[in-house]
Amino acid sequence: MNKSRNYRAWLYLAPVLILMGVFTFFPLINTIVISFLRDYNVTTGANKGFTFFNYGVVLGILEKNEGSGFTDNSFISWNSPSALSNTLLITFVTVPISIIISLVIAIEINNIKVLKKFFQTVFFMPYVTNIIAVGLVFSVMFSDGGIFNRLFKLMFNSSISISEGSTSWGASMLVLCLYVIWTALPYKILIFLSGLQGIDKQYYQAAKIDGASRFKTSLRVTIPLLSPQILYITITSFIGAFKEYNAVIGLFNRSYTKDQNVHDLYTVVYYIYDKINGASFATEMQYASAAAVILFVIIMIFTLVQMRVSKKMVVY
Amino acid sequence: MKGPSEINTQLNLIIPGNKSNIEKTKKAAHFWHIFGMVISYAFLVVAAIIVLFPFYYMVMASFMAEVDVDNGRLIPITGNFFENIVYNYTQTLSQFNYGRYVGNTLIVAITTTLLQVIVTILSAYAFARLEFRGRDILFTIFLATMMIPGEMMVLTNYITMSNLGLTGRDQTQIQAYLAMILPFISSVFYIFLLRQNFKQIPNELYLAARVDGKSDWQYLWKVMVPLATPTLITITILSIIGSWNAYVWPNIVTSTAANRENLWTISVAIRNVNLAVLEHEVWVPQDSWLMCASVLTVVPLLVLFIVFRKYIMSGTGRAGIKG
């Protein structure tokens, strides 16, 4: 632990420190700074000083062009689907459902002996596939004449078509949630399975001797012993669902209804990227930054709350 | 994991005075065991079919005449099976510049991965083996960045790229590649994976190497790197898959280029390309061709997955965040 080794360590770290300095730490601070600057100019960096104006615009409180009488409520709105409400809906629908489904599948896979490896592989396979490409497959299956839409019509006599022009917000959201759940399963199953394989078999034998049913064993033995993995998965999937974007792009490639004015399929991240898309990049960066900071804060709060709650719930 | 005192004897609870005997309870237990197994397998098979159905449908739809896709058929029924396949794929490839997109993707993927592996090895070694002031704090800060939504970085990185002159209308091939590669060379997750692996290598090896007069640098490349090969393979595969599936960043940095069609990576291309046929002077999008393009995008991944299944599953299993 002499001085020469001390300095050599920084040489080893130099590449990563330079790269992360430029592409991680600087952007983090810079984005926060931009979110507080009035009329920020992307190319010159010119601005009119510190302000909360950008947050006011994003939250639909202030008018972007003062005196225009128009506030943008595509981020948050009380009477129509908005980026924030859609994101919250996606999160609170898909996270619990996908956790329960993957937990059941993992427990069942752990339960069997023959073909265990096979099922493990099968259920993990969707993990490596392309979200955009499979999103296109879903969009075809749920299109007007698509196989699932036909099935749905046959069963419920109504359409859940997500073809452009014939779509409703509800149908699109339903298909989106289905797709998000589908993409969320493999990783969760993998983590739960590795957790299950670490549980000592003696617990199960004890439960068996006590005459516990399989369901009761799962509920009273497996799930408590799996609580660290469940906590980890809950936190990461909340973060993941809050950042949902690729699934919307894969399925719809649009955030708006047919008249292209109402952004009823926005998510928070979709809102952010739309702001810097193409020409608007030069003038809207400060709003995108403000929205990104809001996203950051929401994720932090969620994570901290879950950590707090988990301290009482997790059994080690 | 087997406990040292695993119980192998079957215990049967017999209540005196009841009609049941040992044989009967054993039989009942056996029956319920079989019954439970049947339920388990039935459930798993049904779940597997549901999970895999999109793949089945993607492949089948790419074999169908367009009318079958539009009518929601489960299998191709119209036209000649082989003629449909040849027609769909040749038409798709004539509008979907697969070779170019794969070429772009591979150039970005391989360069990113190569640089990533070198940078990761160096920093993982520093964190695992070398001692310096502030090591633990720095590593904690690194890990903390994984919690921060990437969107925060994307916004400023886009400004940085445009200030470096790497984006814009006149974007060249090289500029596009650089813009796609640069921000992704450093990966905290991979540093974390490799550091954990490096830490498992016993200290005695290091001391022995020191006695033999080997420097830190030699020890890293001659001893540690070879020993960590499985983890390095995992990192390589995950990184290549990540580049193949990346959509947001490659789409943003090429979106303003005049010749963006030539700069697209595969994931960007499949979302932005129009596969359509001219019917009565109207372009009609062809879902069957879109499914051909999806097959062409997904199948290489599935092949990679089947070949490197172990590495991929062990890598992601050790706690990670996708993308």
XYZ file of N, CA and C in Angstrom, chain B residues 134-286:
459
model
N -10.057 6.416 -0.944
C -11.357 6.735 -1.532
C -11.925 5.634 -2.411
N -11.314 4.434 -2.383
C -11.764 3.365 -3.259
C -13.228 2.997 -3.014
N -13.567 2.772 -1.751
C -14.921 2.305 -1.449
C -15.964 3.379 -1.730
N -15.596 4.628 -1.422
C -16.537 5.724 -1.692
C -16.787 5.843 -3.191
N -15.692 5.783 -3.957
C -15.814 5.908 -5.403
C -16.682 4.779 -5.974
N -16.459 3.562 -5.475
C -17.231 2.427 -5.985
C -18.707 2.586 -5.641
N -18.988 3.091 -4.433
C -20.382 3.320 -4.045
C -21.030 4.366 -4.953
N -20.258 5.421 -5.264
C -20.788 6.458 -6.164
C -21.097 5.848 -7.533
N -20.174 5.002 -8.013
C -20.393 4.334 -9.300
C -21.700 3.549 -9.273
N -21.866 2.735 -8.210
C -23.067 1.904 -8.119
C -24.322 2.771 -8.046
N -24.218 3.897 -7.332
C -25.379 4.776 -7.179
C -25.856 5.309 -8.531
N -24.926 5.467 -9.489
C -25.341 6.004 -10.792
C -26.284 5.042 -11.522
N -26.257 3.757 -11.136
C -27.160 2.814 -11.792
C -28.627 3.093 -11.456
N -28.849 3.801 -10.335
C -30.211 4.109 -9.917
C -30.789 5.303 -10.679
N -29.908 6.100 -11.272
C -30.365 7.340 -11.908
C -30.923 7.030 -13.293
N -32.122 7.524 -13.598
C -32.683 7.252 -14.915
C -31.785 7.774 -16.023
N -31.534 6.921 -17.028
C -30.637 7.263 -18.123
C -31.061 8.497 -18.904
N -32.361 8.837 -18.816
C -32.862 9.996 -19.565
C -32.124 11.270 -19.162
N -31.758 11.339 -17.869
C -30.995 12.504 -17.399
C -29.725 12.676 -18.234
N -29.053 11.546 -18.500
C -27.804 11.602 -19.251
C -28.060 11.810 -20.739
N -29.085 11.156 -21.262
C -29.341 11.220 -22.698
C -29.477 12.664 -23.174
N -30.200 13.470 -22.408
C -30.449 14.859 -22.830
C -29.144 15.618 -23.038
N -28.296 15.613 -21.991
C -27.043 16.358 -22.115
C -26.087 15.700 -23.107
N -26.062 14.363 -23.123
C -25.175 13.681 -24.072
C -25.528 14.048 -25.512
N -26.810 14.255 -25.751
C -27.218 14.657 -27.097
C -26.659 16.043 -27.430
N -26.718 16.946 -26.441
C -26.127 18.286 -26.644
C -24.625 18.150 -26.890
N -23.958 17.319 -26.056
C -22.517 17.113 -26.213
C -22.197 16.625 -27.619
N -22.956 15.637 -28.082
C -22.706 15.077 -29.415
C -22.877 16.140 -30.490
N -23.895 16.973 -30.328
C -24.109 17.972 -31.371
C -23.041 19.064 -31.277
N -22.564 19.367 -30.063
C -21.464 20.331 -29.936
C -20.167 19.778 -30.511
N -19.988 18.447 -30.413
C -18.797 17.831 -30.994
C -18.918 17.728 -32.512
N -20.067 18.121 -33.032
C -20.290 18.059 -34.480
C -20.550 16.650 -34.986
N -21.013 15.765 -34.095
C -21.230 14.374 -34.515
C -22.664 14.105 -34.979
N -23.553 15.083 -34.795
C -24.925 14.887 -35.286
C -25.256 15.996 -36.279
N -26.440 15.914 -36.821
C -26.874 16.967 -37.736
C -27.121 16.466 -39.147
N -27.508 17.365 -40.034
C -27.938 17.008 -41.380
C -26.849 16.289 -42.170
N -25.605 16.759 -42.003
C -24.531 16.216 -42.830
C -23.744 15.109 -42.136
N -24.386 14.453 -41.189
C -23.722 13.402 -40.421
C -23.155 12.315 -41.342
N -21.857 12.004 -41.139
C -21.263 10.930 -41.924
C -21.377 9.615 -41.170
N -21.040 8.545 -41.887
C -21.041 7.202 -41.312
C -20.226 7.164 -40.009
N -18.979 7.648 -40.105
C -18.062 7.599 -38.966
C -18.605 8.408 -37.795
N -19.130 9.590 -38.084
C -19.671 10.440 -37.027
C -20.831 9.745 -36.322
N -21.675 9.096 -37.103
C -22.817 8.394 -36.512
C -22.333 7.275 -35.596
N -21.347 6.503 -36.085
C -20.818 5.412 -35.257
C -20.255 5.948 -33.948
N -19.448 7.021 -34.068
C -18.837 7.603 -32.869
C -19.905 8.051 -31.876
N -20.938 8.722 -32.392
C -22.005 9.207 -31.521
C -22.712 8.046 -30.828
N -22.849 6.926 -31.530
C -23.536 5.774 -30.931
C -22.654 5.065 -29.905
N -21.333 5.080 -30.147
C -20.433 4.279 -29.311
C -20.003 5.006 -28.040
N -19.546 6.250 -28.194
C -18.864 6.945 -27.095
C -19.546 6.872 -25.719
N -20.836 7.186 -25.598
C -21.417 7.233 -24.247
C -21.555 5.855 -23.597
N -21.361 4.768 -24.372
C -21.654 3.448 -23.813
C -20.412 2.614 -23.529
N -19.235 3.232 -23.608
C -18.017 2.467 -23.354
C -17.889 2.128 -21.871
N -18.269 3.063 -21.007
C -18.174 2.778 -19.576
C -19.492 2.187 -19.089
N -19.398 1.041 -18.402
C -20.606 0.410 -17.872
C -20.364 -0.009 -16.431
N -21.087 0.610 -15.532
C -20.915 0.312 -14.114
C -21.314 -1.129 -13.806
N -22.365 -1.592 -14.471
C -22.834 -2.949 -14.199
C -21.754 -3.988 -14.528
N -21.095 -3.818 -15.667
C -20.055 -4.775 -16.039
C -18.845 -4.663 -15.112
N -18.511 -3.433 -14.707
C -17.407 -3.261 -13.757
C -17.729 -4.013 -12.465
N -18.983 -3.863 -12.030
C -19.434 -4.561 -10.822
C -19.308 -6.080 -10.976
N -19.806 -6.611 -12.105
C -19.736 -8.064 -12.358
C -18.298 -8.570 -12.296
N -17.413 -7.868 -13.010
C -16.037 -8.343 -13.125
C -15.280 -8.166 -11.804
N -15.581 -7.091 -11.103
C -14.930 -6.864 -9.811
C -15.255 -8.012 -8.851
N -16.543 -8.413 -8.822
C -16.936 -9.528 -7.956
C -16.131 -10.773 -8.310
N -15.949 -11.010 -9.601
C -15.209 -12.165 -10.067
C -13.735 -12.066 -9.681
N -13.149 -10.901 -9.899
C -11.742 -10.682 -9.554
C -11.503 -10.889 -8.060
N -12.482 -10.481 -7.249
C -12.316 -10.585 -5.802
C -12.245 -12.031 -5.335
N -12.855 -12.932 -6.125
C -12.867 -14.339 -5.732
C -11.521 -15.015 -5.969
N -10.695 -14.406 -6.800
C -9.394 -15.007 -7.090
C -8.499 -14.859 -5.847
N -7.989 -15.978 -5.326
C -7.286 -15.931 -4.043
C -6.057 -15.020 -4.062
N -5.862 -14.370 -2.956
C -4.766 -13.423 -2.797
C -3.396 -14.086 -2.959
N -3.320 -15.394 -2.627
C -2.050 -16.121 -2.683
C -1.451 -16.065 -4.085
N -2.351 -16.128 -5.099
C -1.881 -16.078 -6.479
C -1.138 -14.772 -6.739
N -1.712 -13.711 -6.172
C -1.120 -12.388 -6.371
C 0.256 -12.319 -5.712
N 0.312 -12.815 -4.466
C 1.579 -12.802 -3.735
C 2.619 -13.645 -4.453
N 2.190 -14.808 -4.962
C 3.114 -15.675 -5.694
C 3.658 -14.960 -6.921
N 2.761 -14.262 -7.625
C 3.182 -13.534 -8.821
C 4.179 -12.436 -8.462
N 3.940 -11.800 -7.309
C 4.865 -10.746 -6.864
C 6.251 -11.333 -6.589
N 6.253 -12.508 -5.938
C 7.519 -13.169 -5.638
C 8.252 -13.503 -6.931
N 7.484 -13.929 -7.945
C 8.081 -14.240 -9.242
C 8.539 -12.996 -9.995
N 8.327 -11.842 -9.391
C 8.782 -10.613 -10.013
C 7.835 -10.075 -11.064
N 6.575 -10.529 -11.039
C 5.613 -10.016 -12.010
C 5.046 -8.678 -11.521
N 4.835 -7.777 -12.444
C 4.245 -6.485 -12.081
C 2.726 -6.630 -12.012
N 2.080 -5.611 -11.447
C 0.619 -5.607 -11.410
C 0.025 -5.811 -12.788
N 0.616 -5.085 -13.742
C 0.131 -5.117 -15.118
C 0.185 -6.526 -15.696
N 1.350 -7.211 -15.489
C 1.494 -8.586 -16.002
C 0.537 -9.530 -15.293
N 0.417 -9.327 -13.988
C -0.456 -10.198 -13.203
C -1.889 -10.095 -13.714
N -2.316 -8.855 -13.998
C -3.681 -8.645 -14.489
C -3.935 -9.422 -15.768
N -3.041 -9.285 -16.760
C -3.311 -9.878 -18.082
C -2.937 -11.351 -18.171
N -1.952 -11.783 -17.336
C -1.510 -13.176 -17.462
C -2.241 -14.102 -16.503
N -2.752 -13.578 -15.404
C -3.393 -14.436 -14.412
C -4.889 -14.131 -14.270
N -5.204 -12.890 -13.969
C -6.590 -12.566 -13.649
C -7.527 -12.654 -14.853
N -7.131 -12.057 -15.964
C -8.001 -12.065 -17.139
C -8.306 -13.496 -17.611
N -7.289 -14.354 -17.744
C -7.617 -15.729 -18.139
C -8.554 -16.417 -17.136
N -8.346 -16.158 -15.841
C -9.199 -16.807 -14.844
C -10.632 -16.284 -14.906
N -10.806 -15.058 -15.376
C -12.148 -14.458 -15.403
C -12.818 -14.607 -16.769
N -12.261 -15.494 -17.619
C -12.811 -15.632 -18.970
C -14.331 -15.819 -19.012
N -14.915 -16.705 -18.183
C -16.374 -16.874 -18.264
C -17.136 -15.562 -18.069
N -16.704 -14.766 -17.090
C -17.378 -13.473 -16.872
C -17.176 -12.547 -18.054
N -15.972 -12.579 -18.632
C -15.713 -11.716 -19.783
C -16.560 -12.137 -20.986
N -16.765 -13.448 -21.143
C -17.658 -13.907 -22.225
C -19.074 -13.389 -21.970
N -19.523 -13.517 -20.700
C -20.854 -13.020 -20.350
C -20.989 -11.542 -20.711
N -19.997 -10.753 -20.313
C -20.047 -9.312 -20.587
C -20.114 -9.053 -22.088
N -19.276 -9.787 -22.850
C -19.263 -9.604 -24.298
C -20.636 -9.882 -24.906
N -21.219 -11.022 -24.526
C -22.512 -11.410 -25.109
C -23.601 -10.405 -24.724
N -23.671 -10.055 -23.441
C -24.696 -9.110 -22.989
C -24.540 -7.773 -23.697
N -23.280 -7.366 -23.897
C -23.029 -6.081 -24.532
C -23.459 -6.096 -26.000
N -23.175 -7.212 -26.684
C -23.566 -7.304 -28.096
C -25.093 -7.317 -28.216
N -25.749 -8.078 -27.336
C -27.222 -8.092 -27.347
C -27.762 -6.692 -27.068
N -27.122 -6.004 -26.116
C -27.553 -4.648 -25.789
C -27.465 -3.721 -26.997
N -26.358 -3.806 -27.734
C -26.204 -2.961 -28.922
C -27.229 -3.323 -29.993
N -27.468 -4.608 -30.155
C -28.424 -5.073 -31.163
C -29.826 -4.531 -30.855
N -30.172 -4.498 -29.583
C -31.525 -4.091 -29.191
C -31.663 -2.600 -28.907
N -30.547 -1.872 -28.895
C -30.631 -0.455 -28.545
C -31.475 0.302 -29.562
N -32.398 1.079 -29.062
C -33.256 1.842 -29.962
C -33.148 3.354 -29.711
N -33.313 3.750 -28.452
C -33.469 5.168 -28.120
C -32.298 6.006 -28.627
N -31.102 5.663 -28.177
C -29.944 6.490 -28.498
C -29.604 6.492 -29.986
N -29.465 5.308 -30.632
C -29.165 5.328 -32.072
C -30.229 6.081 -32.866
N -31.487 6.010 -32.429
C -32.554 6.721 -33.131
C -32.396 8.229 -32.973
N -32.099 8.666 -31.748
C -31.975 10.113 -31.500
C -30.796 10.696 -32.275
N -29.624 10.053 -32.193
C -28.446 10.685 -32.801
C -28.470 10.651 -34.325
N -29.271 9.765 -34.923
C -29.326 9.749 -36.392
C -30.560 10.471 -36.923
N -31.451 10.927 -36.033
C -32.759 11.404 -36.487
C -32.693 12.647 -37.362
N -31.635 13.453 -37.210
C -31.582 14.684 -38.006
C -30.717 14.545 -39.258
N -30.083 13.391 -39.458
C -29.196 13.215 -40.608
C -30.008 13.089 -41.896
N -29.456 13.652 -42.967
C -30.157 13.602 -44.253
C -30.219 12.174 -44.784
N -29.120 11.428 -44.625
C -29.119 10.045 -45.137
C -29.273 9.042 -44.007
N -30.229 9.318 -43.095
C -30.343 8.478 -41.900
C -30.650 7.027 -42.224
N -31.325 6.787 -43.365
C -31.631 5.392 -43.727
C -30.365 4.543 -43.799
N -29.253 5.184 -44.157
C -28.006 4.431 -44.287
C -27.282 4.283 -42.957
N -27.738 4.994 -41.936
C -27.047 4.989 -40.654
C -27.780 4.150 -39.607
N -29.008 3.745 -39.915
C -29.818 3.022 -38.947
C -29.156 1.725 -38.493
N -29.306 1.439 -37.197
C -29.007 0.094 -36.722
C -30.288 -0.721 -36.850
N -30.181 -2.014 -36.612
C -31.294 -2.912 -36.934
C -32.577 -2.533 -36.182
N -32.465 -2.215 -34.884
C -33.665 -1.918 -34.096
C -34.327 -0.617 -34.545
N -33.513 0.354 -34.942
C -34.059 1.617 -35.420
C -34.733 1.384 -36.768
N -34.062 0.591 -37.611
C -34.568 0.349 -38.952
C -35.931 -0.327 -38.919
N -36.060 -1.347 -38.074
C -37.305 -2.116 -38.102
C -38.488 -1.255 -37.666
N -38.230 -0.251 -36.845
C -39.336 0.620 -36.429
C -39.643 1.683 -37.483
N -38.611 2.139 -38.195
C -38.814 3.285 -39.076
C -39.083 2.933 -40.529
N -38.802 1.694 -40.914
C -38.922 1.335 -42.323
C -40.401 1.141 -42.691
N -40.725 1.446 -43.943
C -42.085 1.204 -44.430
C -42.066 0.044 -45.408
N -42.730 -1.050 -45.048
C -42.804 -2.187 -45.953
C -44.213 -2.198 -46.541
N -44.319 -1.763 -47.771
C -45.648 -1.604 -48.342
C -45.640 -1.949 -49.821
N -46.825 -2.228 -50.337
C -46.955 -2.550 -51.750
C -47.911 -1.533 -52.376
N -47.629 -1.178 -53.631
C -48.447 -0.168 -54.304
C -49.670 -0.844 -54.923
N -50.849 -0.525 -54.369
C -52.081 -1.086 -54.918
C -53.007 0.054 -55.293
N -53.388 0.134 -56.545
C -54.254 1.210 -57.038
C -53.717 2.567 -56.594
N -52.452 2.749 -56.772
C -51.777 4.020 -56.473
C -51.810 4.393 -54.988
N -52.043 3.418 -54.139
C -51.974 3.664 -52.695
C -50.975 2.665 -52.097
N -50.122 3.168 -51.207
C -49.172 2.259 -50.564
C -49.877 1.519 -49.425
N -49.948 0.207 -49.538
C -50.614 -0.585 -48.505
C -49.549 -1.314 -47.683
N -49.457 -1.022 -46.387
C -48.461 -1.703 -45.562
C -48.720 -3.203 -45.495
N -47.652 -3.967 -45.582
C -47.772 -5.426 -45.595
C -47.305 -6.002 -44.254
